[in-house]
Amino acid sequence: EPVSMADITATTKHLSPVIRAMIALHVLTGMRPSEVFRMRPCDIEKRPDGVWVYRPFISKNERHGHRREIPIVGDNRIALGPYLDRDRESFCFSPAESAEWYAEHKRLAAKCPRKKPYKAKADPQRRPGEQFDKDSYRKAIQRACVKAGVERWVPLQLRHTSATLVREALNIEAAQHLLGHRSPSMTARYAEVSLEKAVEAARALQGTG
């Protein structure tokens, strides 16, 4: 089931800027969750026409000879831009940066006399990893859903949201190209056309929501 834009907006208000950027890219590109948290600066080509193309270094269909190409346009470039200023082979989205934001947020909340003072829990076993994974990404979102008072949803549903929005704005073919659904028999020429159709679909998403 796709997630409504209203529920996505309500949820993101309770998330760190890092995860908000991940969700913005996720819903406006139709990526798989793993493609979001595995993004690295070295995997992104900045084309002369202003379109950025993200090619995941691990692609579900690469074993069939098809390289996944995800266009980053419009607001997506704004969301991703601040997370490209790091080592080219480092992951764009850092759990440590997200954890630091939450800690600072709690410290600020503790200064308010109407709230219960925040006491940090010393737990050396729970340190942020090098990158997000499907569980840490999902758990962060679902905790925010509870705070927002909306039905809990999972990251994979954002891909369905993207498909629904593109299908309504353009057609089912555009949604297919954006999500990267291809058969092993398709040629390299078709893959090139597919990228341009995916760019069209990504641009159409900028006007939705």
mmCIF file with all atom_site columns, N, CA and C in Angstrom, residues 105-171:
data_model
loop_
_atom_site.group_PDB
_atom_site.id
_atom_site.type_symbol
_atom_site.label_atom_id
_atom_site.label_alt_id
_atom_site.label_comp_id
_atom_site.label_asym_id
_atom_site.label_entity_id
_atom_site.label_seq_id
_atom_site.pdbx_PDB_ins_code
_atom_site.Cartn_x
_atom_site.Cartn_y
_atom_site.Cartn_z
_atom_site.occupancy
_atom_site.B_iso_or_equiv
_atom_site.pdbx_formal_charge
_atom_site.auth_seq_id
_atom_site.auth_comp_id
_atom_site.auth_asym_id
_atom_site.auth_atom_id
_atom_site.pdbx_PDB_model_num
ATOM 1   N N  . HIS A 1 105 ? 18.608 17.711 20.143  1.00 0.00 ? 105 HIS A N  1
ATOM 2   C CA . HIS A 1 105 ? 17.182 18.023 20.250  1.00 0.00 ? 105 HIS A CA 1
ATOM 3   C C  . HIS A 1 105 ? 16.672 17.742 21.667  1.00 0.00 ? 105 HIS A C  1
ATOM 4   N N  . LYS A 1 106 ? 17.107 16.644 22.241  1.00 0.00 ? 106 LYS A N  1
ATOM 5   C CA . LYS A 1 106 ? 16.690 16.285 23.595  1.00 0.00 ? 106 LYS A CA 1
ATOM 6   C C  . LYS A 1 106 ? 17.303 17.219 24.632  1.00 0.00 ? 106 LYS A C  1
ATOM 7   N N  . ARG A 1 107 ? 18.553 17.633 24.393  1.00 0.00 ? 107 ARG A N  1
ATOM 8   C CA . ARG A 1 107 ? 19.193 18.574 25.324  1.00 0.00 ? 107 ARG A CA 1
ATOM 9   C C  . ARG A 1 107 ? 18.447 19.900 25.347  1.00 0.00 ? 107 ARG A C  1
ATOM 10  N N  . LEU A 1 108 ? 18.032 20.359 24.174  1.00 0.00 ? 108 LEU A N  1
ATOM 11  C CA . LEU A 1 108 ? 17.291 21.623 24.096  1.00 0.00 ? 108 LEU A CA 1
ATOM 12  C C  . LEU A 1 108 ? 15.932 21.493 24.761  1.00 0.00 ? 108 LEU A C  1
ATOM 13  N N  . ALA A 1 109 ? 15.283 20.344 24.561  1.00 0.00 ? 109 ALA A N  1
ATOM 14  C CA . ALA A 1 109 ? 13.974 20.117 25.174  1.00 0.00 ? 109 ALA A CA 1
ATOM 15  C C  . ALA A 1 109 ? 14.087 20.073 26.689  1.00 0.00 ? 109 ALA A C  1
ATOM 16  N N  . ALA A 1 110 ? 15.203 19.589 27.203  1.00 0.00 ? 110 ALA A N  1
ATOM 17  C CA . ALA A 1 110 ? 15.388 19.475 28.646  1.00 0.00 ? 110 ALA A CA 1
ATOM 18  C C  . ALA A 1 110 ? 15.508 20.836 29.316  1.00 0.00 ? 110 ALA A C  1
ATOM 19  N N  . LYS A 1 111 ? 15.846 21.865 28.540  1.00 0.00 ? 111 LYS A N  1
ATOM 20  C CA . LYS A 1 111 ? 15.982 23.209 29.104  1.00 0.00 ? 111 LYS A CA 1
ATOM 21  C C  . LYS A 1 111 ? 14.635 23.865 29.352  1.00 0.00 ? 111 LYS A C  1
ATOM 22  N N  . CYS A 1 112 ? 13.586 23.281 28.754  1.00 0.00 ? 112 CYS A N  1
ATOM 23  C CA . CYS A 1 112 ? 12.245 23.836 28.935  1.00 0.00 ? 112 CYS A CA 1
ATOM 24  C C  . CYS A 1 112 ? 11.698 23.371 30.284  1.00 0.00 ? 112 CYS A C  1
ATOM 25  N N  . PRO A 1 113 ? 11.281 24.272 31.171  1.00 0.00 ? 113 PRO A N  1
ATOM 26  C CA . PRO A 1 113 ? 10.825 23.875 32.515  1.00 0.00 ? 113 PRO A CA 1
ATOM 27  C C  . PRO A 1 113 ? 9.550  23.050 32.512  1.00 0.00 ? 113 PRO A C  1
ATOM 28  N N  . ARG A 1 114 ? 8.804  23.079 31.405  1.00 0.00 ? 114 ARG A N  1
ATOM 29  C CA . ARG A 1 114 ? 7.557  22.322 31.370  1.00 0.00 ? 114 ARG A CA 1
ATOM 30  C C  . ARG A 1 114 ? 7.780  20.858 31.023  1.00 0.00 ? 114 ARG A C  1
ATOM 31  N N  . LYS A 1 115 ? 8.994  20.507 30.650  1.00 0.00 ? 115 LYS A N  1
ATOM 32  C CA . LYS A 1 115 ? 9.277  19.142 30.255  1.00 0.00 ? 115 LYS A CA 1
ATOM 33  C C  . LYS A 1 115 ? 10.147 18.447 31.300  1.00 0.00 ? 115 LYS A C  1
ATOM 34  N N  . LYS A 1 116 ? 10.044 17.143 31.347  1.00 0.00 ? 116 LYS A N  1
ATOM 35  C CA . LYS A 1 116 ? 10.866 16.349 32.252  1.00 0.00 ? 116 LYS A CA 1
ATOM 36  C C  . LYS A 1 116 ? 12.315 16.408 31.780  1.00 0.00 ? 116 LYS A C  1
ATOM 37  N N  . PRO A 1 117 ? 13.265 16.702 32.658  1.00 0.00 ? 117 PRO A N  1
ATOM 38  C CA . PRO A 1 117 ? 14.673 16.785 32.238  1.00 0.00 ? 117 PRO A CA 1
ATOM 39  C C  . PRO A 1 117 ? 15.139 15.500 31.564  1.00 0.00 ? 117 PRO A C  1
ATOM 40  N N  . TYR A 1 118 ? 15.888 15.688 30.501  1.00 0.00 ? 118 TYR A N  1
ATOM 41  C CA . TYR A 1 118 ? 16.399 14.538 29.762  1.00 0.00 ? 118 TYR A CA 1
ATOM 42  C C  . TYR A 1 118 ? 17.672 14.003 30.416  1.00 0.00 ? 118 TYR A C  1
ATOM 43  N N  . LYS A 1 119 ? 17.728 12.704 30.611  1.00 0.00 ? 119 LYS A N  1
ATOM 44  C CA . LYS A 1 119 ? 18.907 12.057 31.157  1.00 0.00 ? 119 LYS A CA 1
ATOM 45  C C  . LYS A 1 119 ? 19.442 11.079 30.113  1.00 0.00 ? 119 LYS A C  1
ATOM 46  N N  . ALA A 1 120 ? 20.625 11.375 29.634  1.00 0.00 ? 120 ALA A N  1
ATOM 47  C CA . ALA A 1 120 ? 21.224 10.512 28.618  1.00 0.00 ? 120 ALA A CA 1
ATOM 48  C C  . ALA A 1 120 ? 21.540 9.143  29.216  1.00 0.00 ? 120 ALA A C  1
ATOM 49  N N  . LYS A 1 121 ? 21.244 8.100  28.449  1.00 0.00 ? 121 LYS A N  1
ATOM 50  C CA . LYS A 1 121 ? 21.519 6.746  28.895  1.00 0.00 ? 121 LYS A CA 1
ATOM 51  C C  . LYS A 1 121 ? 22.867 6.292  28.357  1.00 0.00 ? 121 LYS A C  1
ATOM 52  N N  . ALA A 1 122 ? 23.755 5.934  29.268  1.00 0.00 ? 122 ALA A N  1
ATOM 53  C CA . ALA A 1 122 ? 25.067 5.468  28.847  1.00 0.00 ? 122 ALA A CA 1
ATOM 54  C C  . ALA A 1 122 ? 24.967 4.011  28.402  1.00 0.00 ? 122 ALA A C  1
ATOM 55  N N  . ASP A 1 123 ? 25.093 3.787  27.113  1.00 0.00 ? 123 ASP A N  1
ATOM 56  C CA . ASP A 1 123 ? 24.996 2.445  26.569  1.00 0.00 ? 123 ASP A CA 1
ATOM 57  C C  . ASP A 1 123 ? 26.025 2.289  25.462  1.00 0.00 ? 123 ASP A C  1
ATOM 58  N N  . PRO A 1 124 ? 27.256 1.898  25.804  1.00 0.00 ? 124 PRO A N  1
ATOM 59  C CA . PRO A 1 124 ? 28.319 1.790  24.811  1.00 0.00 ? 124 PRO A CA 1
ATOM 60  C C  . PRO A 1 124 ? 28.044 0.727  23.758  1.00 0.00 ? 124 PRO A C  1
ATOM 61  N N  . GLN A 1 125 ? 27.089 -0.185 24.032  1.00 0.00 ? 125 GLN A N  1
ATOM 62  C CA . GLN A 1 125 ? 26.781 -1.233 23.070  1.00 0.00 ? 125 GLN A CA 1
ATOM 63  C C  . GLN A 1 125 ? 25.939 -0.708 21.902  1.00 0.00 ? 125 GLN A C  1
ATOM 64  N N  . ARG A 1 126 ? 25.282 0.426  22.109  1.00 0.00 ? 126 ARG A N  1
ATOM 65  C CA . ARG A 1 126 ? 24.415 0.964  21.058  1.00 0.00 ? 126 ARG A CA 1
ATOM 66  C C  . ARG A 1 126 ? 25.050 2.202  20.440  1.00 0.00 ? 126 ARG A C  1
ATOM 67  N N  . ARG A 1 127 ? 26.003 1.984  19.585  1.00 0.00 ? 127 ARG A N  1
ATOM 68  C CA . ARG A 1 127 ? 26.654 3.076  18.885  1.00 0.00 ? 127 ARG A CA 1
ATOM 69  C C  . ARG A 1 127 ? 26.203 3.081  17.428  1.00 0.00 ? 127 ARG A C  1
ATOM 70  N N  . PRO A 1 128 ? 26.027 4.266  16.842  1.00 0.00 ? 128 PRO A N  1
ATOM 71  C CA . PRO A 1 128 ? 25.586 4.330  15.451  1.00 0.00 ? 128 PRO A CA 1
ATOM 72  C C  . PRO A 1 128 ? 26.574 3.628  14.521  1.00 0.00 ? 128 PRO A C  1
ATOM 73  N N  . GLY A 1 129 ? 26.050 2.900  13.543  1.00 0.00 ? 129 GLY A N  1
ATOM 74  C CA . GLY A 1 129 ? 26.899 2.208  12.583  1.00 0.00 ? 129 GLY A CA 1
ATOM 75  C C  . GLY A 1 129 ? 27.405 3.143  11.499  1.00 0.00 ? 129 GLY A C  1
ATOM 76  N N  . GLU A 1 130 ? 28.114 2.576  10.561  1.00 0.00 ? 130 GLU A N  1
ATOM 77  C CA . GLU A 1 130 ? 28.681 3.358  9.463   1.00 0.00 ? 130 GLU A CA 1
ATOM 78  C C  . GLU A 1 130 ? 27.603 3.799  8.488   1.00 0.00 ? 130 GLU A C  1
ATOM 79  N N  . GLN A 1 131 ? 26.566 3.004  8.361   1.00 0.00 ? 131 GLN A N  1
ATOM 80  C CA . GLN A 1 131 ? 25.476 3.335  7.454   1.00 0.00 ? 131 GLN A CA 1
ATOM 81  C C  . GLN A 1 131 ? 24.159 2.840  8.037   1.00 0.00 ? 131 GLN A C  1
ATOM 82  N N  . PHE A 1 132 ? 23.066 3.390  7.533   1.00 0.00 ? 132 PHE A N  1
ATOM 83  C CA . PHE A 1 132 ? 21.750 2.889  7.903   1.00 0.00 ? 132 PHE A CA 1
ATOM 84  C C  . PHE A 1 132 ? 21.564 1.521  7.251   1.00 0.00 ? 132 PHE A C  1
ATOM 85  N N  . ASP A 1 133 ? 20.658 0.729  7.820   1.00 0.00 ? 133 ASP A N  1
ATOM 86  C CA . ASP A 1 133 ? 20.239 -0.502 7.166   1.00 0.00 ? 133 ASP A CA 1
ATOM 87  C C  . ASP A 1 133 ? 18.717 -0.533 7.198   1.00 0.00 ? 133 ASP A C  1
ATOM 88  N N  . LYS A 1 134 ? 18.136 -1.591 6.635   1.00 0.00 ? 134 LYS A N  1
ATOM 89  C CA . LYS A 1 134 ? 16.679 -1.633 6.518   1.00 0.00 ? 134 LYS A CA 1
ATOM 90  C C  . LYS A 1 134 ? 15.997 -1.557 7.882   1.00 0.00 ? 134 LYS A C  1
ATOM 91  N N  . ASP A 1 135 ? 16.643 -2.094 8.921   1.00 0.00 ? 135 ASP A N  1
ATOM 92  C CA . ASP A 1 135 ? 16.027 -2.092 10.245  1.00 0.00 ? 135 ASP A CA 1
ATOM 93  C C  . ASP A 1 135 ? 16.120 -0.725 10.928  1.00 0.00 ? 135 ASP A C  1
ATOM 94  N N  . SER A 1 136 ? 17.311 -0.117 10.901  1.00 0.00 ? 136 SER A N  1
ATOM 95  C CA . SER A 1 136 ? 17.466 1.181  11.572  1.00 0.00 ? 136 SER A CA 1
ATOM 96  C C  . SER A 1 136 ? 16.635 2.259  10.878  1.00 0.00 ? 136 SER A C  1
ATOM 97  N N  . TYR A 1 137 ? 16.564 2.211  9.558   1.00 0.00 ? 137 TYR A N  1
ATOM 98  C CA . TYR A 1 137 ? 15.754 3.169  8.782   1.00 0.00 ? 137 TYR A CA 1
ATOM 99  C C  . TYR A 1 137 ? 14.278 2.989  9.117   1.00 0.00 ? 137 TYR A C  1
ATOM 100 N N  . ARG A 1 138 ? 13.819 1.730  9.126   1.00 0.00 ? 138 ARG A N  1
ATOM 101 C CA . ARG A 1 138 ? 12.418 1.444  9.410   1.00 0.00 ? 138 ARG A CA 1
ATOM 102 C C  . ARG A 1 138 ? 12.041 1.822  10.842  1.00 0.00 ? 138 ARG A C  1
ATOM 103 N N  . LYS A 1 139 ? 12.895 1.479  11.799  1.00 0.00 ? 139 LYS A N  1
ATOM 104 C CA . LYS A 1 139 ? 12.568 1.758  13.197  1.00 0.00 ? 139 LYS A CA 1
ATOM 105 C C  . LYS A 1 139 ? 12.485 3.257  13.467  1.00 0.00 ? 139 LYS A C  1
ATOM 106 N N  . ALA A 1 140 ? 13.381 4.030  12.857  1.00 0.00 ? 140 ALA A N  1
ATOM 107 C CA . ALA A 1 140 ? 13.341 5.486  13.041  1.00 0.00 ? 140 ALA A CA 1
ATOM 108 C C  . ALA A 1 140 ? 12.031 6.055  12.514  1.00 0.00 ? 140 ALA A C  1
ATOM 109 N N  . ILE A 1 141 ? 11.597 5.573  11.361  1.00 0.00 ? 141 ILE A N  1
ATOM 110 C CA . ILE A 1 141 ? 10.351 6.057  10.766  1.00 0.00 ? 141 ILE A CA 1
ATOM 111 C C  . ILE A 1 141 ? 9.152  5.660  11.623  1.00 0.00 ? 141 ILE A C  1
ATOM 112 N N  . GLN A 1 142 ? 9.132  4.415  12.080  1.00 0.00 ? 142 GLN A N  1
ATOM 113 C CA . GLN A 1 142 ? 7.963  3.963  12.834  1.00 0.00 ? 142 GLN A CA 1
ATOM 114 C C  . GLN A 1 142 ? 7.862  4.623  14.205  1.00 0.00 ? 142 GLN A C  1
ATOM 115 N N  . ARG A 1 143 ? 9.020  4.946  14.825  1.00 0.00 ? 143 ARG A N  1
ATOM 116 C CA . ARG A 1 143 ? 8.965  5.711  16.075  1.00 0.00 ? 143 ARG A CA 1
ATOM 117 C C  . ARG A 1 143 ? 8.360  7.091  15.826  1.00 0.00 ? 143 ARG A C  1
ATOM 118 N N  . ALA A 1 144 ? 8.716  7.691  14.694  1.00 0.00 ? 144 ALA A N  1
ATOM 119 C CA . ALA A 1 144 ? 8.186  9.009  14.355  1.00 0.00 ? 144 ALA A CA 1
ATOM 120 C C  . ALA A 1 144 ? 6.690  8.935  14.031  1.00 0.00 ? 144 ALA A C  1
ATOM 121 N N  . CYS A 1 145 ? 6.250  7.824  13.445  1.00 0.00 ? 145 CYS A N  1
ATOM 122 C CA . CYS A 1 145 ? 4.823  7.641  13.156  1.00 0.00 ? 145 CYS A CA 1
ATOM 123 C C  . CYS A 1 145 ? 4.009  7.679  14.448  1.00 0.00 ? 145 CYS A C  1
ATOM 124 N N  . VAL A 1 146 ? 4.530  7.014  15.477  1.00 0.00 ? 146 VAL A N  1
ATOM 125 C CA . VAL A 1 146 ? 3.840  6.988  16.773  1.00 0.00 ? 146 VAL A CA 1
ATOM 126 C C  . VAL A 1 146 ? 3.737  8.404  17.335  1.00 0.00 ? 146 VAL A C  1
ATOM 127 N N  . LYS A 1 147 ? 4.835  9.159  17.268  1.00 0.00 ? 147 LYS A N  1
ATOM 128 C CA . LYS A 1 147 ? 4.824  10.532 17.766  1.00 0.00 ? 147 LYS A CA 1
ATOM 129 C C  . LYS A 1 147 ? 3.872  11.416 16.967  1.00 0.00 ? 147 LYS A C  1
ATOM 130 N N  . ALA A 1 148 ? 3.767  11.137 15.661  1.00 0.00 ? 148 ALA A N  1
ATOM 131 C CA . ALA A 1 148 ? 2.904  11.954 14.797  1.00 0.00 ? 148 ALA A CA 1
ATOM 132 C C  . ALA A 1 148 ? 1.445  11.543 14.889  1.00 0.00 ? 148 ALA A C  1
ATOM 133 N N  . GLY A 1 149 ? 1.180  10.382 15.480  1.00 0.00 ? 149 GLY A N  1
ATOM 134 C CA . GLY A 1 149 ? -0.193 9.915  15.610  1.00 0.00 ? 149 GLY A CA 1
ATOM 135 C C  . GLY A 1 149 ? -0.780 9.405  14.308  1.00 0.00 ? 149 GLY A C  1
ATOM 136 N N  . VAL A 1 150 ? 0.066  8.856  13.426  1.00 0.00 ? 150 VAL A N  1
ATOM 137 C CA . VAL A 1 150 ? -0.423 8.299  12.163  1.00 0.00 ? 150 VAL A CA 1
ATOM 138 C C  . VAL A 1 150 ? -0.160 6.799  12.150  1.00 0.00 ? 150 VAL A C  1
ATOM 139 N N  . GLU A 1 151 ? -0.842 6.107  11.264  1.00 0.00 ? 151 GLU A N  1
ATOM 140 C CA . GLU A 1 151 ? -0.646 4.667  11.147  1.00 0.00 ? 151 GLU A CA 1
ATOM 141 C C  . GLU A 1 151 ? 0.802  4.380  10.742  1.00 0.00 ? 151 GLU A C  1
ATOM 142 N N  . ARG A 1 152 ? 1.405  3.398  11.375  1.00 0.00 ? 152 ARG A N  1
ATOM 143 C CA . ARG A 1 152 ? 2.811  3.111  11.090  1.00 0.00 ? 152 ARG A CA 1
ATOM 144 C C  . ARG A 1 152 ? 2.990  2.576  9.669   1.00 0.00 ? 152 ARG A C  1
ATOM 145 N N  . TRP A 1 153 ? 4.035  3.073  9.017   1.00 0.00 ? 153 TRP A N  1
ATOM 146 C CA . TRP A 1 153 ? 4.340  2.615  7.662   1.00 0.00 ? 153 TRP A CA 1
ATOM 147 C C  . TRP A 1 153 ? 5.824  2.278  7.567   1.00 0.00 ? 153 TRP A C  1
ATOM 148 N N  . VAL A 1 154 ? 6.203  1.593  6.502   1.00 0.00 ? 154 VAL A N  1
ATOM 149 C CA . VAL A 1 154 ? 7.596  1.152  6.340   1.00 0.00 ? 154 VAL A CA 1
ATOM 150 C C  . VAL A 1 154 ? 8.184  1.792  5.088   1.00 0.00 ? 154 VAL A C  1
ATOM 151 N N  . PRO A 1 155 ? 9.525  1.907  5.011   1.00 0.00 ? 155 PRO A N  1
ATOM 152 C CA . PRO A 1 155 ? 10.167 2.578  3.878   1.00 0.00 ? 155 PRO A CA 1
ATOM 153 C C  . PRO A 1 155 ? 9.787  2.041  2.510   1.00 0.00 ? 155 PRO A C  1
ATOM 154 N N  . LEU A 1 156 ? 9.605  0.721  2.389   1.00 0.00 ? 156 LEU A N  1
ATOM 155 C CA . LEU A 1 156 ? 9.295  0.147  1.081   1.00 0.00 ? 156 LEU A CA 1
ATOM 156 C C  . LEU A 1 156 ? 7.992  0.710  0.506   1.00 0.00 ? 156 LEU A C  1
ATOM 157 N N  . GLN A 1 157 ? 7.091  1.157  1.373   1.00 0.00 ? 157 GLN A N  1
ATOM 158 C CA . GLN A 1 157 ? 5.832  1.722  0.892   1.00 0.00 ? 157 GLN A CA 1
ATOM 159 C C  . GLN A 1 157 ? 6.038  3.019  0.116   1.00 0.00 ? 157 GLN A C  1
ATOM 160 N N  . LEU A 1 158 ? 7.148  3.716  0.368   1.00 0.00 ? 158 LEU A N  1
ATOM 161 C CA . LEU A 1 158 ? 7.407  4.963  -0.362  1.00 0.00 ? 158 LEU A CA 1
ATOM 162 C C  . LEU A 1 158 ? 7.605  4.688  -1.849  1.00 0.00 ? 158 LEU A C  1
ATOM 163 N N  . ARG A 1 159 ? 8.126  3.537  -2.180  1.00 0.00 ? 159 ARG A N  1
ATOM 164 C CA . ARG A 1 159 ? 8.306  3.145  -3.582  1.00 0.00 ? 159 ARG A CA 1
ATOM 165 C C  . ARG A 1 159 ? 6.952  2.997  -4.269  1.00 0.00 ? 159 ARG A C  1
ATOM 166 N N  . HIS A 1 160 ? 5.996  2.460  -3.533  1.00 0.00 ? 160 HIS A N  1
ATOM 167 C CA . HIS A 1 160 ? 4.637  2.338  -4.070  1.00 0.00 ? 160 HIS A CA 1
ATOM 168 C C  . HIS A 1 160 ? 3.979  3.710  -4.212  1.00 0.00 ? 160 HIS A C  1
ATOM 169 N N  . THR A 1 161 ? 4.279  4.600  -3.268  1.00 0.00 ? 161 THR A N  1
ATOM 170 C CA . THR A 1 161 ? 3.766  5.971  -3.372  1.00 0.00 ? 161 THR A CA 1
ATOM 171 C C  . THR A 1 161 ? 4.287  6.637  -4.643  1.00 0.00 ? 161 THR A C  1
ATOM 172 N N  . SER A 1 162 ? 5.576  6.491  -4.903  1.00 0.00 ? 162 SER A N  1
ATOM 173 C CA . SER A 1 162 ? 6.180  7.066  -6.105  1.00 0.00 ? 162 SER A CA 1
ATOM 174 C C  . SER A 1 162 ? 5.506  6.535  -7.365  1.00 0.00 ? 162 SER A C  1
ATOM 175 N N  . ALA A 1 163 ? 5.323  5.213  -7.413  1.00 0.00 ? 163 ALA A N  1
ATOM 176 C CA . ALA A 1 163 ? 4.707  4.599  -8.586  1.00 0.00 ? 163 ALA A CA 1
ATOM 177 C C  . ALA A 1 163 ? 3.298  5.129  -8.815  1.00 0.00 ? 163 ALA A C  1
ATOM 178 N N  . THR A 1 164 ? 2.551  5.276  -7.735  1.00 0.00 ? 164 THR A N  1
ATOM 179 C CA . THR A 1 164 ? 1.181  5.781  -7.845  1.00 0.00 ? 164 THR A CA 1
ATOM 180 C C  . THR A 1 164 ? 1.154  7.215  -8.358  1.00 0.00 ? 164 THR A C  1
ATOM 181 N N  . LEU A 1 165 ? 2.035  8.065  -7.825  1.00 0.00 ? 165 LEU A N  1
ATOM 182 C CA . LEU A 1 165 ? 2.072  9.466  -8.239  1.00 0.00 ? 165 LEU A CA 1
ATOM 183 C C  . LEU A 1 165 ? 2.481  9.615  -9.698  1.00 0.00 ? 165 LEU A C  1
ATOM 184 N N  . VAL A 1 166 ? 3.485  8.839  -10.123 1.00 0.00 ? 166 VAL A N  1
ATOM 185 C CA . VAL A 1 166 ? 3.933  8.924  -11.519 1.00 0.00 ? 166 VAL A CA 1
ATOM 186 C C  . VAL A 1 166 ? 2.861  8.386  -12.465 1.00 0.00 ? 166 VAL A C  1
ATOM 187 N N  . ARG A 1 167 ? 2.225  7.299  -12.077 1.00 0.00 ? 167 ARG A N  1
ATOM 188 C CA . ARG A 1 167 ? 1.174  6.737  -12.925 1.00 0.00 ? 167 ARG A CA 1
ATOM 189 C C  . ARG A 1 167 ? 0.042  7.739  -13.116 1.00 0.00 ? 167 ARG A C  1
ATOM 190 N N  . GLU A 1 168 ? -0.296 8.469  -12.047 1.00 0.00 ? 168 GLU A N  1
ATOM 191 C CA . GLU A 1 168 ? -1.362 9.463  -12.154 1.00 0.00 ? 168 GLU A CA 1
ATOM 192 C C  . GLU A 1 168 ? -0.923 10.676 -12.972 1.00 0.00 ? 168 GLU A C  1
ATOM 193 N N  . ALA A 1 169 ? 0.347  11.089 -12.814 1.00 0.00 ? 169 ALA A N  1
ATOM 194 C CA . ALA A 1 169 ? 0.848  12.270 -13.521 1.00 0.00 ? 169 ALA A CA 1
ATOM 195 C C  . ALA A 1 169 ? 1.161  11.979 -14.987 1.00 0.00 ? 169 ALA A C  1
ATOM 196 N N  . LEU A 1 170 ? 1.688  10.771 -15.269 1.00 0.00 ? 170 LEU A N  1
ATOM 197 C CA . LEU A 1 170 ? 2.081  10.422 -16.640 1.00 0.00 ? 170 LEU A CA 1
ATOM 198 C C  . LEU A 1 170 ? 1.359  9.145  -17.078 1.00 0.00 ? 170 LEU A C  1
ATOM 199 N N  . ASN A 1 171 ? 2.000  8.019  -16.866 1.00 0.00 ? 171 ASN A N  1
ATOM 200 C CA . ASN A 1 171 ? 1.393  6.740  -17.248 1.00 0.00 ? 171 ASN A CA 1
ATOM 201 C C  . ASN A 1 171 ? 2.161  5.601  -16.586 1.00 0.00 ? 171 ASN A C  1
#
